Amino acid sequence: MAQLIWNGLFVGSFYALVALGYSMVYGIMKLLNFAHGDLYMLGAFTGFAVLGAVGGVSPGMALPVLLGVMVVTMAVTGLSGVVLERVAYRPLRGAPRLSLLITAVGASFALEYGMRTAAGADPQVYPVRLGGTALEVLGARITVQQVALIVVAVALMIGLNLLVTRTREGRAMRAIALDPRTSALMGINVNAVISRTFFLGSALAGAAGVMAGAYYGKIDFLMGFMIGLKAFTAAVIGGIGNIPGTMLGGLLLGLLESFGTYWLGGEWRDVFAFGVLILFLTVRPTGLLGERVTERV
Amino acid sequence: MTAPAKAPGARRPRHGTPLGRAVGRLLDDKWTGAAGLAVALLAPFVIATPYALSVMTSAAIFVMLASGLNIVVGFCGLLDLGYVAFYAVGAYTSGVLATRLDLPLWATVPAVVAVTALAGVVIGAPTLRLRSDYLAIVTLGFGEIIRITANNLEITGGPSGIYGIPGLTGSPVVFYYITVAVVALAVVGASRLGRSRLGRAWRFVREDEDAAEAMGVHTYRVKLAAYVAGAVWGGLAGVLFAAQVSAISPGSFTFLSSALVLMAVVLGGMGSSPGVVIGAVVVSLLPEVLRDFADHRFLLFGVLLIVVMLLRPQGLWPHRSREAGP
C-alpha cells in the first residue's frame, strides 16, 4: 500500500513537471502544444549527449553531475521551445485553431523522426543510473535518488509558481492569459512573453526528460508521445491553465495509475489513464481546480 | 472577360491566373471524378504485377480512409487524431466474426456498420460538447485505448492478431476492382453528403459554431452525425483491409497511421473531395516511389504538415464553393 502510494507520487511528479508546460502554453495561448512531449524526449537525448561528452562519472558524483547536466539540458530544450514557437506557431497566430493544431502535430512528428534520423531508431542506454541504497519507510522501498529527484521536481514547481504569482513577468503572463489584446494595449510585449513562457515550459519538460533517462535508464525517440498524452491528462484532471491544479493533477494521475496497475494489471495502465481522462472531460471538463467556464452545448 | 468598372475598394474574387482559372474549371467539372475512376479502372491493364496490384489496392483503401476523415475534419472541422481506431474496429469486428462464426466476409458488413457507428457515438457523445482541442486529444487517447485493448484481449488474438480471414475473392484483380467500386461509391457518397443540407450545416459549424447555433443548427447533433459517418467510412475501409491482408494485428493501427490519413486530408485540401483523393493517392504512393528515403519519410511528413499549414492552409487542391461568390 505504502509502496503503491510512493510509486504513484514518484511517477506523478514526472507527469506534473511535463504537464506544467502544457498548462502554461494552454493558459496563455489556448493552444495544445502536441510537440511538448517530444521536448521531453529531446531533453532526455540532450542529457544523454552531454553526459557522453563529460565522460565517465563515478557513482558517488552521479547526482551533482546529473544536476549540472540538467541545467544545460533545460537551456537547450527551452531554446528549442522558443524556436518551435517562432517558426511553427507564431506565423499562425490568428489563423483557425485547426491549422494550429495540425501544425503542432506536424512539429511533433518532425521532432520525433528528426531525432530518429539524428540518433538512430534503437533505444539508448543512459550512462548514469540512479539506483543505490534503499530505505524502508512505512513498508515502502524508497531510494535516496528517488527522494532527490522528487525534491528537484518539487523545487522546480515551487520556483515556477513563485515566478508566475509573484513577479512582474508572471503578472504579464496572467494578463495575456486573460486577454491578449488588452495586454498588448497596456504595453505588454505579447510575443516576448509568449516566447518566455515557451522557454519555461520546455525547460521543465527537458528537466523531466533527463530525470526519466537517469531513472529508467533507457531512452528512445518515441518516448515523448505517451508521456505527452499522460501529461495532458494530468493537466486536464487538475484544471488546464491552472498551475497548482496541474501539479495536483500530475500527482493524482500518478496515484491513480499506480493503483489501477495494481488492480487491473500493467498492460491496462494506459487504457486506465485515458479512461480517466474521458471520464473527467465528461463530468468536469475544467478540472478539479479550474474555474467553471460556461460551455455552450 | 473584361472587368466591370467598380469602386476602387471593391475586389474581384481571387481565383489566381487565367491559366489557373481554366485548369480550375476543368478540374471542377464533374468529369474529373469520372476521369479519376477511369484511371483507376485502367491501371491494371498497364501494370498488373502482384506487387503493383497490392500497392494500388492499398492506395484505394487509403483513399476511402481519407474521404471518411474528410467528413469529420474537412467538412465539420473536428480534428480526429485517432481515426484509425474506427479502421481497427471495422477490421477486427469483421475478422472476429468471420473467423469465429465462419461467416463470409460480406456478411459481416452490417455488424461492422453497427459496431463502428456505436463506437462513433460512444466516443463522440461525451466529447463533442467540448472544445475542438480537447476532442483532438481524446480521440488520440481513444485510438490508443483501442490499440492497447486489441493487444490485450484474447478474442482479438493479442499481439499476434487474427489470421486466416477469408478474402472476398480468390483473384487479386477482381478484389482490386471490388475495392475500387466500393471506394468510388464511398467517395461519391461523402462528396454528396458534403453538398447536402447536412453538409451545409457541417460547413457552417466549421466556420462559426456560435453563429450556426444562433441560426438554429443543432450543432451537437450535426457534429455527432459527422462523427458517426466518418466512423462508418473508416470501419468499411477496415473490412476491405481485413480482406486484403487476411491477417490483422494491433501494429497496423498506430497513431502513425492516423497521422498519415490526416496528412492526406490536409495536403489535398480539407473539405475538397477531389483534393483529398489526390492527397491520399500521393501519401500512399510516395513511400513506394521514394523507397530510398523510407527512413526519413515521417520526418518529411512532419515538416510538410507544418509547411502546408504555413504556406497553403487550404491544401493543394482547395474546395471551391459553388454556393455564392463574394
mmCIF file with all atom_site columns, N, CA and C in Angstrom, chain A residues 296-297, chain B residues 75-76 196-226:
data_model
loop_
_atom_site.group_PDB
_atom_site.id
_atom_site.type_symbol
_atom_site.label_atom_id
_atom_site.label_alt_id
_atom_site.label_comp_id
_atom_site.label_asym_id
_atom_site.label_entity_id
_atom_site.label_seq_id
_atom_site.pdbx_PDB_ins_code
_atom_site.Cartn_x
_atom_site.Cartn_y
_atom_site.Cartn_z
_atom_site.occupancy
_atom_site.B_iso_or_equiv
_atom_site.pdbx_formal_charge
_atom_site.auth_seq_id
_atom_site.auth_comp_id
_atom_site.auth_asym_id
_atom_site.auth_atom_id
_atom_site.pdbx_PDB_model_num
ATOM 1   N N  . ARG A 1 296 ? -21.063 26.380 -23.883 1.00 0.00 ? 296 ARG A N  1
ATOM 2   C CA . ARG A 1 296 ? -22.323 26.225 -24.612 1.00 0.00 ? 296 ARG A CA 1
ATOM 3   C C  . ARG A 1 296 ? -22.397 24.834 -25.198 1.00 0.00 ? 296 ARG A C  1
ATOM 4   N N  . VAL A 1 297 ? -23.602 24.308 -25.214 1.00 0.00 ? 297 VAL A N  1
ATOM 5   C CA . VAL A 1 297 ? -23.765 22.959 -25.739 1.00 0.00 ? 297 VAL A CA 1
ATOM 6   C C  . VAL A 1 297 ? -24.279 23.039 -27.175 1.00 0.00 ? 297 VAL A C  1
ATOM 7   N N  . PHE B 2 75  ? -15.113 18.649 -43.573 1.00 0.00 ? 75  PHE B N  1
ATOM 8   C CA . PHE B 2 75  ? -16.432 19.262 -43.631 1.00 0.00 ? 75  PHE B CA 1
ATOM 9   C C  . PHE B 2 75  ? -16.789 19.928 -42.316 1.00 0.00 ? 75  PHE B C  1
ATOM 10  N N  . CYS B 2 76  ? -16.538 19.205 -41.218 1.00 0.00 ? 76  CYS B N  1
ATOM 11  C CA . CYS B 2 76  ? -17.107 19.669 -39.949 1.00 0.00 ? 76  CYS B CA 1
ATOM 12  C C  . CYS B 2 76  ? -16.081 20.366 -39.058 1.00 0.00 ? 76  CYS B C  1
ATOM 13  N N  . SER B 2 196 ? -25.091 18.092 -49.233 1.00 0.00 ? 196 SER B N  1
ATOM 14  C CA . SER B 2 196 ? -26.486 18.022 -48.803 1.00 0.00 ? 196 SER B CA 1
ATOM 15  C C  . SER B 2 196 ? -26.772 19.115 -47.775 1.00 0.00 ? 196 SER B C  1
ATOM 16  N N  . ARG B 2 197 ? -27.996 19.109 -47.305 1.00 0.00 ? 197 ARG B N  1
ATOM 17  C CA . ARG B 2 197 ? -28.387 20.043 -46.264 1.00 0.00 ? 197 ARG B CA 1
ATOM 18  C C  . ARG B 2 197 ? -27.521 19.851 -45.020 1.00 0.00 ? 197 ARG B C  1
ATOM 19  N N  . LEU B 2 198 ? -27.319 18.567 -44.673 1.00 0.00 ? 198 LEU B N  1
ATOM 20  C CA . LEU B 2 198 ? -26.475 18.252 -43.521 1.00 0.00 ? 198 LEU B CA 1
ATOM 21  C C  . LEU B 2 198 ? -25.044 18.746 -43.754 1.00 0.00 ? 198 LEU B C  1
ATOM 22  N N  . GLY B 2 199 ? -24.573 18.582 -44.981 1.00 0.00 ? 199 GLY B N  1
ATOM 23  C CA . GLY B 2 199 ? -23.212 19.015 -45.296 1.00 0.00 ? 199 GLY B CA 1
ATOM 24  C C  . GLY B 2 199 ? -23.047 20.518 -45.144 1.00 0.00 ? 199 GLY B C  1
ATOM 25  N N  . ARG B 2 200 ? -24.096 21.251 -45.540 1.00 0.00 ? 200 ARG B N  1
ATOM 26  C CA . ARG B 2 200 ? -24.023 22.704 -45.353 1.00 0.00 ? 200 ARG B CA 1
ATOM 27  C C  . ARG B 2 200 ? -23.973 23.049 -43.876 1.00 0.00 ? 200 ARG B C  1
ATOM 28  N N  . ALA B 2 201 ? -24.732 22.290 -43.090 1.00 0.00 ? 201 ALA B N  1
ATOM 29  C CA . ALA B 2 201 ? -24.685 22.519 -41.638 1.00 0.00 ? 201 ALA B CA 1
ATOM 30  C C  . ALA B 2 201 ? -23.274 22.231 -41.111 1.00 0.00 ? 201 ALA B C  1
ATOM 31  N N  . TRP B 2 202 ? -22.645 21.175 -41.630 1.00 0.00 ? 202 TRP B N  1
ATOM 32  C CA . TRP B 2 202 ? -21.281 20.851 -41.191 1.00 0.00 ? 202 TRP B CA 1
ATOM 33  C C  . TRP B 2 202 ? -20.339 22.017 -41.464 1.00 0.00 ? 202 TRP B C  1
ATOM 34  N N  . ARG B 2 203 ? -20.412 22.531 -42.687 1.00 0.00 ? 203 ARG B N  1
ATOM 35  C CA . ARG B 2 203 ? -19.505 23.635 -43.023 1.00 0.00 ? 203 ARG B CA 1
ATOM 36  C C  . ARG B 2 203 ? -19.780 24.859 -42.170 1.00 0.00 ? 203 ARG B C  1
ATOM 37  N N  . PHE B 2 204 ? -21.039 25.074 -41.910 1.00 0.00 ? 204 PHE B N  1
ATOM 38  C CA . PHE B 2 204 ? -21.418 26.217 -41.073 1.00 0.00 ? 204 PHE B CA 1
ATOM 39  C C  . PHE B 2 204 ? -20.808 26.057 -39.678 1.00 0.00 ? 204 PHE B C  1
ATOM 40  N N  . VAL B 2 205 ? -20.928 24.854 -39.136 1.00 0.00 ? 205 VAL B N  1
ATOM 41  C CA . VAL B 2 205 ? -20.347 24.597 -37.814 1.00 0.00 ? 205 VAL B CA 1
ATOM 42  C C  . VAL B 2 205 ? -18.839 24.809 -37.852 1.00 0.00 ? 205 VAL B C  1
ATOM 43  N N  . ARG B 2 206 ? -18.214 24.371 -38.949 1.00 0.00 ? 206 ARG B N  1
ATOM 44  C CA . ARG B 2 206 ? -16.764 24.523 -39.058 1.00 0.00 ? 206 ARG B CA 1
ATOM 45  C C  . ARG B 2 206 ? -16.383 26.000 -39.091 1.00 0.00 ? 206 ARG B C  1
ATOM 46  N N  . GLU B 2 207 ? -17.142 26.783 -39.857 1.00 0.00 ? 207 GLU B N  1
ATOM 47  C CA . GLU B 2 207 ? -16.770 28.184 -40.000 1.00 0.00 ? 207 GLU B CA 1
ATOM 48  C C  . GLU B 2 207 ? -17.055 28.986 -38.742 1.00 0.00 ? 207 GLU B C  1
ATOM 49  N N  . ASP B 2 208 ? -18.214 28.783 -38.167 1.00 0.00 ? 208 ASP B N  1
ATOM 50  C CA . ASP B 2 208 ? -18.547 29.553 -36.972 1.00 0.00 ? 208 ASP B CA 1
ATOM 51  C C  . ASP B 2 208 ? -19.645 28.840 -36.190 1.00 0.00 ? 208 ASP B C  1
ATOM 52  N N  . GLU B 2 209 ? -19.189 28.146 -35.159 1.00 0.00 ? 209 GLU B N  1
ATOM 53  C CA . GLU B 2 209 ? -20.124 27.305 -34.434 1.00 0.00 ? 209 GLU B CA 1
ATOM 54  C C  . GLU B 2 209 ? -21.201 28.132 -33.733 1.00 0.00 ? 209 GLU B C  1
ATOM 55  N N  . ASP B 2 210 ? -20.781 29.256 -33.167 1.00 0.00 ? 210 ASP B N  1
ATOM 56  C CA . ASP B 2 210 ? -21.760 30.075 -32.428 1.00 0.00 ? 210 ASP B CA 1
ATOM 57  C C  . ASP B 2 210 ? -22.830 30.610 -33.364 1.00 0.00 ? 210 ASP B C  1
ATOM 58  N N  . ALA B 2 211 ? -22.381 31.097 -34.536 1.00 0.00 ? 211 ALA B N  1
ATOM 59  C CA . ALA B 2 211 ? -23.345 31.625 -35.489 1.00 0.00 ? 211 ALA B CA 1
ATOM 60  C C  . ALA B 2 211 ? -24.287 30.517 -35.947 1.00 0.00 ? 211 ALA B C  1
ATOM 61  N N  . ALA B 2 212 ? -23.718 29.335 -36.193 1.00 0.00 ? 212 ALA B N  1
ATOM 62  C CA . ALA B 2 212 ? -24.547 28.221 -36.645 1.00 0.00 ? 212 ALA B CA 1
ATOM 63  C C  . ALA B 2 212 ? -25.631 27.924 -35.625 1.00 0.00 ? 212 ALA B C  1
ATOM 64  N N  . GLU B 2 213 ? -25.204 27.931 -34.373 1.00 0.00 ? 213 GLU B N  1
ATOM 65  C CA . GLU B 2 213 ? -26.177 27.607 -33.340 1.00 0.00 ? 213 GLU B CA 1
ATOM 66  C C  . GLU B 2 213 ? -27.243 28.691 -33.244 1.00 0.00 ? 213 GLU B C  1
ATOM 67  N N  . ALA B 2 214 ? -26.795 29.933 -33.393 1.00 0.00 ? 214 ALA B N  1
ATOM 68  C CA . ALA B 2 214 ? -27.751 31.033 -33.325 1.00 0.00 ? 214 ALA B CA 1
ATOM 69  C C  . ALA B 2 214 ? -28.758 30.949 -34.467 1.00 0.00 ? 214 ALA B C  1
ATOM 70  N N  . MET B 2 215 ? -28.329 30.389 -35.604 1.00 0.00 ? 215 MET B N  1
ATOM 71  C CA . MET B 2 215 ? -29.239 30.285 -36.738 1.00 0.00 ? 215 MET B CA 1
ATOM 72  C C  . MET B 2 215 ? -30.100 29.033 -36.653 1.00 0.00 ? 215 MET B C  1
ATOM 73  N N  . GLY B 2 216 ? -30.021 28.306 -35.569 1.00 0.00 ? 216 GLY B N  1
ATOM 74  C CA . GLY B 2 216 ? -30.920 27.183 -35.380 1.00 0.00 ? 216 GLY B CA 1
ATOM 75  C C  . GLY B 2 216 ? -30.362 25.841 -35.792 1.00 0.00 ? 216 GLY B C  1
ATOM 76  N N  . VAL B 2 217 ? -29.037 25.766 -36.049 1.00 0.00 ? 217 VAL B N  1
ATOM 77  C CA . VAL B 2 217 ? -28.444 24.456 -36.324 1.00 0.00 ? 217 VAL B CA 1
ATOM 78  C C  . VAL B 2 217 ? -28.212 23.762 -34.984 1.00 0.00 ? 217 VAL B C  1
ATOM 79  N N  . HIS B 2 218 ? -28.669 22.534 -34.904 1.00 0.00 ? 218 HIS B N  1
ATOM 80  C CA . HIS B 2 218 ? -28.423 21.786 -33.671 1.00 0.00 ? 218 HIS B CA 1
ATOM 81  C C  . HIS B 2 218 ? -26.991 21.270 -33.745 1.00 0.00 ? 218 HIS B C  1
ATOM 82  N N  . THR B 2 219 ? -26.037 22.081 -33.255 1.00 0.00 ? 219 THR B N  1
ATOM 83  C CA . THR B 2 219 ? -24.630 21.797 -33.537 1.00 0.00 ? 219 THR B CA 1
ATOM 84  C C  . THR B 2 219 ? -24.192 20.447 -32.989 1.00 0.00 ? 219 THR B C  1
ATOM 85  N N  . TYR B 2 220 ? -24.676 20.092 -31.825 1.00 0.00 ? 220 TYR B N  1
ATOM 86  C CA . TYR B 2 220 ? -24.228 18.841 -31.224 1.00 0.00 ? 220 TYR B CA 1
ATOM 87  C C  . TYR B 2 220 ? -24.641 17.651 -32.081 1.00 0.00 ? 220 TYR B C  1
ATOM 88  N N  . ARG B 2 221 ? -25.903 17.673 -32.520 1.00 0.00 ? 221 ARG B N  1
ATOM 89  C CA . ARG B 2 221 ? -26.397 16.559 -33.309 1.00 0.00 ? 221 ARG B CA 1
ATOM 90  C C  . ARG B 2 221 ? -25.665 16.504 -34.661 1.00 0.00 ? 221 ARG B C  1
ATOM 91  N N  . VAL B 2 222 ? -25.436 17.689 -35.213 1.00 0.00 ? 222 VAL B N  1
ATOM 92  C CA . VAL B 2 222 ? -24.773 17.759 -36.520 1.00 0.00 ? 222 VAL B CA 1
ATOM 93  C C  . VAL B 2 222 ? -23.345 17.225 -36.429 1.00 0.00 ? 222 VAL B C  1
ATOM 94  N N  . LYS B 2 223 ? -22.661 17.595 -35.350 1.00 0.00 ? 223 LYS B N  1
ATOM 95  C CA . LYS B 2 223 ? -21.286 17.120 -35.181 1.00 0.00 ? 223 LYS B CA 1
ATOM 96  C C  . LYS B 2 223 ? -21.268 15.608 -34.972 1.00 0.00 ? 223 LYS B C  1
ATOM 97  N N  . LEU B 2 224 ? -22.220 15.126 -34.189 1.00 0.00 ? 224 LEU B N  1
ATOM 98  C CA . LEU B 2 224 ? -22.279 13.687 -33.941 1.00 0.00 ? 224 LEU B CA 1
ATOM 99  C C  . LEU B 2 224 ? -22.524 12.948 -35.250 1.00 0.00 ? 224 LEU B C  1
ATOM 100 N N  . ALA B 2 225 ? -23.376 13.530 -36.098 1.00 0.00 ? 225 ALA B N  1
ATOM 101 C CA . ALA B 2 225 ? -23.653 12.888 -37.393 1.00 0.00 ? 225 ALA B CA 1
ATOM 102 C C  . ALA B 2 225 ? -22.372 12.787 -38.210 1.00 0.00 ? 225 ALA B C  1
ATOM 103 N N  . ALA B 2 226 ? -21.585 13.861 -38.225 1.00 0.00 ? 226 ALA B N  1
ATOM 104 C CA . ALA B 2 226 ? -20.320 13.825 -38.964 1.00 0.00 ? 226 ALA B CA 1
ATOM 105 C C  . ALA B 2 226 ? -19.414 12.751 -38.391 1.00 0.00 ? 226 ALA B C  1
#
